[in-house]
Coordinates of C-alpha atoms in Angstrom, one line a residue:
M1 CA -8.0 21.3 -47.2
P2 CA -9.5 18.7 -49.3
A3 CA -13.2 17.9 -47.8
V4 CA -12.1 14.0 -46.8
M5 CA -9.4 15.1 -44.8
L6 CA -11.5 17.7 -42.8
S7 CA -14.4 14.9 -42.7
A8 CA -11.8 12.8 -40.9
V9 CA -10.5 15.5 -38.6
L10 CA -13.7 16.6 -37.6
E11 CA -14.6 13.0 -37.0
E12 CA -11.7 12.5 -34.8
E13 CA -12.4 15.6 -32.7
A14 CA -15.9 14.3 -32.0
D15 CA -14.5 10.8 -31.3
L16 CA -11.9 12.7 -28.6
Y17 CA -14.8 14.8 -27.4
E18 CA -17.3 11.6 -26.8
A19 CA -14.5 9.7 -24.6
F20 CA -14.5 11.9 -21.7
P21 CA -17.4 13.0 -19.2
P22 CA -18.9 16.7 -19.6
H23 CA -16.8 17.6 -16.4
V24 CA -13.4 17.1 -18.6
D25 CA -11.9 19.9 -21.4
P26 CA -10.9 17.6 -23.9
S27 CA -9.4 20.5 -25.7
G28 CA -5.7 20.3 -24.2
I29 CA -5.7 16.3 -24.6
T30 CA -2.6 15.3 -26.7
I31 CA -3.6 11.6 -28.3
L32 CA -0.2 9.6 -28.6
T33 CA 0.0 6.8 -31.3
D34 CA 2.9 4.3 -30.0
S35 CA 3.5 2.5 -33.1
P36 CA 1.6 2.5 -36.5
P37 CA -1.6 0.5 -37.2
G38 CA -1.3 -3.2 -38.0
K39 CA 2.3 -3.3 -36.2
K40 CA 1.1 -5.2 -33.2
A41 CA -1.9 -7.3 -32.2
P42 CA -5.5 -5.6 -31.7
L43 CA -5.8 -4.1 -28.3
K44 CA -7.8 -6.2 -25.8
T45 CA -11.6 -4.8 -25.2
Y46 CA -13.5 -4.8 -21.7
E47 CA -15.5 -7.7 -23.0
E48 CA -12.2 -9.8 -23.2
I49 CA -11.0 -8.9 -20.1
Q50 CA -13.7 -8.9 -17.6
P51 CA -13.8 -12.7 -17.1
L52 CA -9.8 -12.7 -16.2
I53 CA -11.5 -10.1 -13.4
Q54 CA -14.3 -12.2 -12.8
Q55 CA -12.2 -15.3 -12.2
G56 CA -9.3 -14.0 -10.2
R57 CA -6.8 -14.5 -12.9
K58 CA -4.4 -11.4 -11.4
R59 CA -0.9 -12.5 -13.1
D60 CA -2.6 -13.0 -16.6
L61 CA -4.3 -9.7 -16.0
K62 CA -1.4 -7.5 -15.0
L63 CA 0.2 -8.5 -18.2
I64 CA -2.6 -7.8 -20.4
I65 CA -2.6 -4.5 -18.6
R66 CA 1.2 -3.5 -19.3
E67 CA 1.1 -4.7 -22.6
N68 CA -2.2 -3.1 -23.7
S69 CA -1.2 0.6 -24.8
W70 CA -5.2 2.1 -24.9
P71 CA -4.8 5.3 -26.2
I72 CA -6.1 8.2 -24.0
N73 CA -9.4 8.7 -25.6
S74 CA -10.1 4.6 -25.1
P75 CA -13.8 3.6 -24.1
I76 CA -11.9 1.2 -22.0
R77 CA -11.4 3.0 -19.3
A78 CA -14.8 3.7 -18.0
S79 CA -15.4 0.5 -17.3
L80 CA -12.0 -1.1 -16.6
W81 CA -10.8 1.6 -14.3
P82 CA -13.8 0.7 -11.9
A83 CA -13.8 -3.2 -12.1
L84 CA -9.9 -2.6 -11.1
C85 CA -10.6 -0.8 -8.2
R86 CA -13.4 -2.7 -7.1
Q87 CA -11.0 -5.7 -6.5
H88 CA -9.4 -3.9 -3.6
Q89 CA -12.6 -3.3 -1.9
H90 CA -12.6 -4.3 2.0
G91 CA -16.0 -5.6 3.4
K92 CA -19.4 -4.8 2.1
S93 CA -19.8 -2.9 -1.1
M94 CA -21.4 0.0 -0.9
L95 CA -25.4 0.2 -1.8
D96 CA -26.7 2.4 -4.4
G97 CA -27.2 5.4 -3.4
F98 CA -25.1 5.8 -0.9
Y99 CA -22.4 8.1 -2.1
W100 CA -25.2 10.8 -2.8
D101 CA -26.8 10.4 1.1
M102 CA -23.3 11.1 2.5
V103 CA -23.4 14.3 0.1
T104 CA -26.6 15.2 1.5
Q105 CA -25.3 14.5 5.1
V106 CA -22.4 16.5 4.7
F107 CA -23.6 19.5 2.1
G108 CA -27.6 19.5 2.9
T109 CA -27.8 18.9 -0.9
V110 CA -26.5 17.3 -4.2
E111 CA -26.0 20.3 -5.7
L112 CA -23.4 21.4 -6.5
P113 CA -22.5 24.9 -4.4
D114 CA -21.7 28.2 -6.4
K115 CA -18.9 28.6 -3.4
P116 CA -15.3 26.9 -2.9
I117 CA -15.4 23.7 -1.5
M118 CA -13.7 23.5 1.8
L119 CA -11.4 20.7 1.3
P120 CA -10.3 18.6 4.6
P121 CA -6.8 19.4 6.4
F122 CA -5.1 16.3 4.8
V123 CA -5.2 18.2 1.5
E124 CA -2.8 21.0 0.6
A125 CA -2.9 23.5 -2.0
T126 CA -0.3 22.3 -4.2
H127 CA -1.8 18.7 -4.1
C128 CA -4.7 19.7 -6.1
L129 CA -4.0 19.0 -9.4
G130 CA -7.1 18.9 -12.0
Y131 CA -5.2 18.1 -15.3
H132 CA -8.3 18.5 -17.7
L133 CA -11.2 19.4 -16.0
T134 CA -13.6 22.0 -16.0
R135 CA -14.1 24.1 -13.6
K136 CA -17.5 21.9 -12.8
G137 CA -15.2 19.2 -12.9
R138 CA -12.9 20.6 -10.2
A139 CA -16.0 21.4 -7.9
V140 CA -17.0 17.7 -8.4
A141 CA -13.2 16.8 -7.2
D142 CA -13.5 18.7 -4.3
R143 CA -16.8 17.4 -3.0
V144 CA -15.3 13.4 -3.8
V145 CA -12.5 14.3 -1.4
S146 CA -14.5 16.1 1.0
V147 CA -16.7 13.2 1.8
L148 CA -13.6 11.0 1.6
G149 CA -12.6 12.9 4.5
Y150 CA -15.5 12.8 6.0
A151 CA -16.0 9.0 5.7
C152 CA -12.3 8.2 6.2
P153 CA -10.9 10.9 9.6
D154 CA -8.2 8.7 10.1
I155 CA -6.4 10.2 7.1
T156 CA -4.3 13.1 8.5
Y157 CA -1.7 13.8 5.4
S158 CA -2.3 12.1 1.8
P159 CA -0.8 14.0 -1.3
S160 CA -1.7 11.7 -3.8
L161 CA -5.3 11.5 -2.9
Y162 CA -6.5 14.5 -5.1
P163 CA -4.5 13.7 -8.3
I164 CA -5.9 10.0 -8.1
T165 CA -9.3 11.2 -7.8
A166 CA -9.0 13.8 -10.6
A167 CA -7.6 11.5 -12.5
L168 CA -10.5 9.1 -12.0
L169 CA -13.0 11.6 -13.2
H170 CA -11.4 12.0 -16.6
F171 CA -13.3 8.8 -17.3
M172 CA -16.3 8.3 -15.3
P173 CA -19.3 10.1 -13.5
E174 CA -18.6 11.1 -9.5
E175 CA -20.5 8.2 -7.6
E176 CA -18.1 5.8 -9.7
C177 CA -15.4 8.0 -8.4
Y178 CA -15.7 8.3 -5.1
H179 CA -16.6 4.0 -4.7
C180 CA -13.0 3.5 -6.8
M181 CA -11.3 6.0 -4.1
A182 CA -12.9 4.5 -1.4
S183 CA -11.6 1.0 -2.4
L184 CA -8.4 2.4 -2.3
V185 CA -8.1 3.9 0.3
A186 CA -9.7 0.9 2.4
S187 CA -7.5 -2.1 0.4
K188 CA -5.9 -3.9 2.7
E189 CA -4.1 -6.3 0.4
K190 CA -2.1 -3.7 -1.2
M191 CA -1.6 -0.2 -0.4
F192 CA -2.7 2.5 -2.9
I193 CA -2.6 5.5 -1.1
T194 CA -0.4 7.0 1.7
Q195 CA -2.7 8.3 4.6
T196 CA 0.0 9.7 6.9
K197 CA 2.7 12.0 6.8
L198 CA 4.8 9.2 8.4
L199 CA 4.2 6.6 5.8
N200 CA 4.4 9.4 3.1
E201 CA 8.1 9.8 4.5
V202 CA 8.2 6.2 4.4
T203 CA 7.6 6.0 0.4
W204 CA 10.4 8.6 -0.6
K205 CA 13.2 6.6 1.7
T206 CA 12.0 3.5 0.0
V207 CA 12.2 4.8 -3.6
M208 CA 16.0 6.1 -2.6
Q209 CA 16.4 2.8 -0.7
I210 CA 15.5 0.8 -4.1
A211 CA 17.4 3.0 -6.5
K212 CA 20.5 2.5 -4.6
K213 CA 20.4 -1.4 -5.6
H214 CA 18.2 -1.7 -8.7
A215 CA 19.1 1.6 -10.1
K216 CA 22.4 2.4 -8.5
S217 CA 24.1 4.0 -11.8
A218 CA 21.4 6.4 -12.0
A219 CA 20.9 7.1 -8.1
Q220 CA 25.1 7.7 -8.0
H221 CA 24.6 10.5 -10.9
L222 CA 21.5 11.6 -9.3
S223 CA 23.7 12.1 -5.7
R224 CA 26.5 13.9 -7.6
L225 CA 24.1 16.0 -9.7
S226 CA 22.5 17.1 -6.2
G227 CA 25.3 18.7 -5.0
A228 CA 24.6 20.7 -1.5
I229 CA 21.1 20.1 -1.3
G230 CA 21.4 16.5 -1.2
P231 CA 19.8 13.5 -2.7
E232 CA 17.3 13.4 0.1
R233 CA 15.4 16.9 -0.8
I234 CA 15.4 15.3 -4.2
Y235 CA 13.4 11.9 -3.4
A236 CA 10.9 13.5 -1.5
D237 CA 9.3 14.7 -4.3
W238 CA 9.0 11.4 -6.2
Q239 CA 5.3 11.0 -6.6
W240 CA 5.4 14.5 -7.9
W241 CA 7.4 13.2 -10.8
I242 CA 4.3 10.7 -12.0
L243 CA 1.5 12.9 -10.8
A244 CA 2.4 16.4 -11.4
A245 CA 5.0 16.5 -13.9
L246 CA 4.2 13.1 -16.6
P247 CA 2.4 14.1 -19.9
F248 CA -1.1 12.8 -19.2
P249 CA -1.2 10.2 -21.9
H250 CA 1.9 8.6 -19.7
L251 CA 0.1 8.8 -16.4
V252 CA -3.1 7.3 -17.7
R253 CA -0.8 4.6 -19.0
V254 CA 0.8 4.5 -15.6
L255 CA -2.3 4.7 -13.7
D256 CA -3.5 1.7 -15.8
C257 CA -1.2 -0.7 -13.7
F258 CA -1.4 0.9 -10.7
F259 CA -5.3 0.7 -10.3
H260 CA -4.4 -3.1 -10.2
E261 CA -0.6 -3.7 -9.0
G262 CA -0.7 -0.5 -6.4
L263 CA 2.0 1.5 -5.2
K264 CA 4.5 -0.6 -6.7
V265 CA 3.9 0.6 -10.0
F266 CA 4.7 4.2 -8.9
Y267 CA 8.1 2.8 -7.4
R268 CA 8.8 1.3 -10.8
V269 CA 8.1 4.2 -13.0
A270 CA 9.7 6.7 -10.5
L271 CA 13.2 4.5 -10.8
A272 CA 12.9 4.1 -15.0
I273 CA 12.5 8.0 -14.5
L274 CA 15.8 8.3 -13.3
I275 CA 16.6 5.5 -15.7
L276 CA 16.0 7.2 -18.6
F277 CA 17.1 11.2 -16.9
H278 CA 20.5 9.3 -16.5
K279 CA 21.0 8.2 -20.3
H280 CA 20.1 11.3 -21.1
S281 CA 22.0 13.7 -19.2
T282 CA 25.0 11.6 -18.6
N283 CA 27.0 13.4 -21.1
Q284 CA 28.1 17.1 -20.2
N285 CA 27.1 18.5 -23.5
S286 CA 23.6 17.5 -23.1
E287 CA 20.7 19.8 -22.6
W288 CA 19.7 17.8 -19.3
Y289 CA 23.2 18.1 -18.0
A290 CA 23.0 22.0 -18.7
E291 CA 20.0 22.1 -17.1
A292 CA 20.5 20.1 -14.1
T293 CA 23.9 22.3 -13.0
K294 CA 22.2 25.5 -14.0
N295 CA 19.0 25.3 -12.3
G296 CA 19.1 22.0 -10.1
V297 CA 18.9 18.7 -10.8
D298 CA 15.2 19.1 -8.8
H299 CA 13.9 21.1 -11.4
A300 CA 15.8 19.4 -14.5
I301 CA 14.1 16.2 -13.5
D302 CA 10.7 17.9 -13.5
K303 CA 11.7 19.4 -16.8
F304 CA 12.7 16.0 -17.9
C305 CA 9.2 14.3 -17.0
R306 CA 7.3 17.2 -18.5
N307 CA 9.3 16.8 -21.8
M308 CA 9.5 12.7 -21.6
P309 CA 11.3 11.9 -24.4
A310 CA 10.0 7.9 -24.2
S311 CA 6.5 7.1 -24.9
P312 CA 3.8 5.9 -22.7
T313 CA 5.0 1.8 -23.9
K314 CA 8.9 2.8 -23.6
L315 CA 8.2 4.0 -19.9
L316 CA 6.7 1.1 -18.9
R317 CA 8.6 -1.2 -20.6
T318 CA 12.0 0.3 -18.7
A319 CA 10.0 0.2 -15.3
F320 CA 8.9 -3.3 -15.7
S321 CA 12.3 -4.6 -17.5
I322 CA 14.2 -3.7 -13.9
R323 CA 15.2 -6.9 -12.7
A324 CA 14.8 -8.5 -9.5
L325 CA 12.8 -6.0 -8.2
S326 CA 10.4 -8.1 -6.4
S327 CA 7.0 -6.8 -4.5
Q328 CA 8.4 -9.2 -1.6
Y329 CA 11.6 -7.0 -1.9
I330 CA 9.9 -3.7 -2.0
S331 CA 7.7 -4.6 0.8
R332 CA 10.6 -5.7 3.1
V333 CA 12.6 -2.4 2.1
F334 CA 9.0 -0.5 3.3
I335 CA 8.3 -2.3 6.5
K336 CA 12.0 -2.0 7.7
T337 CA 11.9 1.8 6.7
E338 CA 8.6 2.4 8.5
M339 CA 9.8 0.4 11.7
T340 CA 13.2 2.6 11.6
L341 CA 11.1 5.6 11.6
K342 CA 8.8 4.7 14.2
S343 CA 11.3 4.0 16.7
K344 CA 14.0 6.5 16.3
Q345 CA 13.7 10.2 17.1
V346 CA 12.6 11.7 14.1
I347 CA 11.9 15.0 12.7
T348 CA 8.7 15.0 10.4
G349 CA 8.3 18.9 9.1
N350 CA 8.0 20.4 12.2
R351 CA 6.9 17.9 14.3
L352 CA 8.9 15.5 16.7
V353 CA 7.8 11.6 17.0
R354 CA 9.3 10.7 20.5
S355 CA 11.1 7.7 20.8
R356 CA 9.3 4.9 22.2
S357 CA 11.6 4.7 25.4
S358 CA 9.8 7.7 26.6
D359 CA 6.3 7.7 25.3
N360 CA 4.0 5.0 24.6
L361 CA 3.9 3.5 27.5
P362 CA 0.4 1.4 28.5
T363 CA -2.1 3.7 29.9
S364 CA -3.7 3.1 33.0
Q365 CA -6.8 2.2 31.5
S366 CA -4.9 -0.3 29.5
Q367 CA -3.1 -1.2 32.5
V368 CA -6.9 -1.7 34.4
N369 CA -7.8 -4.0 31.3
I370 CA -5.0 -6.3 31.1
Q371 CA -5.2 -7.1 34.6
M372 CA -9.4 -7.7 34.6
M373 CA -8.8 -9.9 31.3
S374 CA -5.6 -11.4 31.7
H375 CA -5.1 -15.1 32.9
T376 CA -1.4 -14.6 31.9
L377 CA 0.1 -11.3 32.0
T378 CA 1.6 -9.0 35.2
I379 CA 2.2 -5.5 35.0
R380 CA 5.8 -6.0 34.7
E381 CA 5.3 -8.1 31.7
L382 CA 2.6 -5.8 30.7
F383 CA 5.2 -2.9 30.6
T384 CA 7.7 -5.3 28.6
L385 CA 5.6 -6.4 25.9
W386 CA 3.9 -3.0 25.1
S387 CA 7.5 -1.4 24.7
W388 CA 7.6 -4.5 21.9
L389 CA 4.5 -3.2 20.1
P390 CA 4.3 -1.0 17.2
V391 CA 4.9 2.8 18.5
R392 CA 1.5 3.2 16.2
I393 CA -0.3 0.3 18.1
T394 CA 0.7 1.3 21.5
M395 CA -1.9 4.4 21.3
Y396 CA -5.2 2.0 21.2
Q397 CA -7.0 0.3 24.1
P398 CA -6.3 -3.5 24.3
V399 CA -9.6 -5.5 24.1
L400 CA -9.7 -9.4 24.9
L401 CA -11.2 -10.9 21.7
Y402 CA -10.8 -14.8 22.7
T403 CA -9.6 -16.6 25.7
T404 CA -9.9 -20.5 26.1
E405 CA -11.1 -19.6 29.6
E406 CA -14.3 -18.3 28.4
H407 CA -14.8 -19.1 25.3
G408 CA -13.5 -22.6 24.7
C409 CA -11.2 -24.9 23.2
S410 CA -12.1 -24.8 19.3
L411 CA -10.1 -23.6 16.6
T412 CA -13.4 -22.4 14.9
T413 CA -14.7 -20.1 18.0
F414 CA -11.4 -18.6 17.5
Y415 CA -11.7 -17.6 14.0
V416 CA -15.0 -16.4 14.4
R417 CA -13.7 -14.5 16.9
V418 CA -10.3 -13.1 15.7
E419 CA -10.1 -13.6 12.0
H420 CA -11.4 -10.1 10.9
H421 CA -9.4 -7.8 13.6
E422 CA -5.8 -6.4 12.5
P423 CA -3.4 -6.9 14.2
T424 CA -3.4 -9.4 16.9
L425 CA -1.5 -10.2 20.1
L426 CA -1.7 -14.4 21.1
M427 CA -0.7 -15.0 23.9
I428 CA -0.1 -18.4 25.3
K429 CA 0.2 -20.1 28.8
T430 CA 1.3 -23.9 29.0
C431 CA 0.4 -26.3 31.7
N432 CA 4.4 -25.9 33.0
N433 CA 3.8 -21.8 33.2
E434 CA 5.6 -21.2 30.0
V435 CA 4.5 -17.6 28.8
F436 CA 5.2 -16.5 25.1
G437 CA 3.0 -15.7 22.2
A438 CA 3.2 -13.6 19.1
Y439 CA 2.6 -10.2 17.5
C440 CA 0.2 -11.1 14.3
S441 CA 0.3 -7.9 11.7
T442 CA -2.1 -9.6 9.8
R443 CA -6.0 -10.5 9.8
W444 CA -5.9 -14.8 10.1
F445 CA -9.2 -14.5 7.4
E446 CA -6.1 -13.9 5.0
R447 CA -5.9 -17.5 5.4
N448 CA -8.7 -17.8 2.7
Q449 CA -7.2 -15.5 -0.1
K450 CA -5.8 -17.0 -3.0
D451 CA -2.5 -15.9 -5.2
E452 CA -2.4 -14.9 -9.1
R453 CA -2.7 -18.0 -10.1
G454 CA -6.0 -18.7 -8.1
N455 CA -4.1 -21.0 -5.6
R456 CA -4.7 -20.6 -1.9
Q457 CA -2.0 -18.7 -0.1
A458 CA -0.1 -21.2 2.6
Y459 CA 1.4 -18.6 4.0
F460 CA 0.6 -14.5 4.9
G461 CA 1.4 -11.8 7.0
T462 CA 4.1 -9.2 6.9
G463 CA 7.5 -8.3 8.7
E464 CA 5.7 -6.5 11.2
T465 CA 5.1 -9.9 13.2
F466 CA 7.4 -10.7 16.0
L467 CA 8.0 -13.6 18.3
F468 CA 8.0 -12.7 22.2
S469 CA 9.1 -14.9 25.1
L470 CA 8.1 -13.7 28.6
Q471 CA 8.4 -16.6 31.0
P472 CA 11.0 -18.5 31.8
I473 CA 12.9 -15.4 30.0
R474 CA 12.0 -12.5 28.4
A475 CA 13.2 -11.7 24.6
K476 CA 11.5 -10.3 21.4
Y477 CA 12.5 -12.3 18.1
P478 CA 11.4 -9.8 15.3
W479 CA 11.6 -10.8 11.5
V480 CA 15.4 -11.6 10.5
G481 CA 14.4 -9.0 7.3
I482 CA 15.0 -6.2 9.6
A483 CA 18.0 -7.1 10.1
E484 CA 19.5 -7.1 7.1
D485 CA 22.0 -4.3 5.7
E486 CA 20.8 -0.6 4.4
D487 CA 21.8 -1.9 1.0
G488 CA 19.9 -4.8 0.9
D489 CA 22.6 -6.8 -0.2
S490 CA 21.7 -9.8 1.6
K491 CA 18.6 -11.6 0.2
T492 CA 16.0 -12.9 2.4
S493 CA 15.0 -16.0 1.1
H494 CA 11.0 -17.7 1.0
A495 CA 11.8 -19.8 3.9
S496 CA 12.7 -16.6 6.0
S497 CA 9.3 -15.1 5.0
L498 CA 6.7 -17.5 6.2
F499 CA 4.9 -15.3 9.2
M500 CA 1.3 -16.9 9.1
A501 CA -0.3 -19.9 8.4
A502 CA -3.6 -21.5 9.3
D503 CA -6.6 -23.7 8.2
N504 CA -9.6 -25.7 9.7
K505 CA -6.8 -28.2 11.6
M506 CA -4.1 -25.8 12.6
I507 CA -2.6 -22.3 13.2
T508 CA 1.0 -21.4 12.8
I509 CA 3.5 -18.7 13.0
G510 CA 7.0 -18.4 11.5
G511 CA 8.2 -21.5 9.6
G512 CA 11.2 -22.4 7.5
D513 CA 13.3 -25.3 8.9
G514 CA 10.6 -25.6 11.8
Q515 CA 7.6 -24.0 13.0
A516 CA 8.0 -21.4 15.6
I517 CA 4.3 -21.7 17.3
W518 CA 2.2 -24.8 16.1
M519 CA -1.1 -25.5 17.7
D520 CA -3.9 -28.0 16.7
E521 CA -7.1 -27.5 16.1
N522 CA -8.6 -28.4 20.0
I523 CA -6.2 -25.9 21.2
R524 CA -5.0 -28.2 23.5
Y525 CA -1.3 -28.9 22.0
G526 CA 1.3 -27.4 20.3
K527 CA 4.9 -27.3 19.7
T528 CA 7.4 -25.0 19.2
D529 CA 10.8 -24.9 17.0
R530 CA 13.7 -22.7 15.7
C531 CA 12.7 -21.3 12.3
S532 CA 14.1 -19.1 9.6
T533 CA 11.9 -16.4 9.8
F534 CA 12.4 -15.4 13.2
N535 CA 15.7 -17.0 14.1
N536 CA 13.8 -17.8 17.1
P537 CA 15.2 -20.7 20.0
P538 CA 12.3 -23.2 20.9
L539 CA 10.1 -21.1 23.1
C540 CA 9.7 -23.3 25.6
P541 CA 12.9 -25.5 26.8
S542 CA 10.5 -29.7 25.8
G543 CA 9.6 -28.0 22.2
D544 CA 6.4 -29.7 22.8
F545 CA 4.1 -27.9 25.4
E546 CA 0.1 -28.3 26.7
I547 CA -1.9 -25.1 26.4
R548 CA -3.5 -24.1 30.1
V549 CA -4.7 -20.4 28.8
L550 CA -4.6 -18.9 24.8
E551 CA -5.2 -15.5 24.8
V552 CA -5.7 -13.0 21.8
Y553 CA -6.0 -9.3 21.9
G554 CA -7.5 -6.6 19.4
F555 CA -6.9 -3.0 19.8
A556 CA -9.9 -0.8 19.5
G557 CA -9.6 1.5 16.9
A558 CA -6.6 -0.2 15.0

């Protein structure tokens, strides 16, 4: 080999090794180049992207990340990934040294132990993908996940948590990785990592549902090939198509987008995989059709992903070119699926989740709490209201956060006492003894959040929000989006997804052609009307009302 060529090869190898931390073995990492140099605009540097993150220009940032195919050994991720994850942190940022204090608390030392680290029960052995981490790197990943389990006791099942931790460690040191994971786990605005078996099931059923509409031919093809095992079994493995089967350079480019946009990126990439698999296996003489018929379509998709014929750029282009697949639509399908699973008798593995009709009645302690605190609820009304709550919320004790009887009639006081609690239950008793209110799924603090263009959001909340009336009639008014058919053929308009709004002058619940509940800044007068979001009648006969008592409940530990 000529000396010049040998020098170039050695220089390239040195760059590859220098791009990763010492706990990564880069010898098995392949560098892919999507196009010849000079064909595209130069790739953006972190210095060019950083101002967009600081200014909250989320849409511009999203487009840049999607369009810039940084190679696997680009140094940008050491700065970009932590910055993207920090966007999603909830509450105060961690102090320097916090992680190492936690490590000392859990293990008694900051030295890596010689013996294997016992992982939390929410991690299964099949979840522990190390990618290109060294033996020491795997031990570091084990330790990060163990500390997360210690710090987040509510996590009960999380297949993606270990692989994402391992992927982060390819581009940053241990402490930075922990901070990133803590931000993703605690994120309120977007979902990144499912943390229960129920939500894990909701995700694959969501993929199956949106595939039927937005990758219809591919979904039908998959259903035909699945044969006796059925498509459900195939979709249940959807996250492993991405996390376990895709080549590492493809996965890293997917994660570039995921750390900014959330789980919807995985949904889109899963659909792109189905679309590409359909394209390459439609012909009965094709290699992939033969693989599916011989070894099963689940093995065929796994092998297809491992030998992905599309470049990382082509894969993402396919994913993001799926038309009309909005975040709002995905959220709607997700919430509807979650609520369906919670309210029916379903088997999850070997665990039976009972229907709310036979379980999750208010405990005697909850009844006592409500009786002592409430100026609006009788026990009979409490039982009715309890049966309407999401099942997981009925497991928590109600806590009176705010009442006009004790805390006065001020919207400012309302926000101080209520805004950081999620969910909340608003109960209004009028001077005519009507009783009605709303279950509000999202923090009232969200009124301060800004959208991708930097504008304050007028409305916020999710489809779990609902209205109710207890006097003079008893009725629950759920979000109209839940009533859509399973194929999602009927489209919910913007006016039908206006859940909560608030500012210094008023509070509104439900919008579109009217406001279901509106209250003034003095929490004295209000009005109620039919609205498109809940398709409710006015909650009191006159439409206008004077407030005798407003009570707001939170749920301890929720």
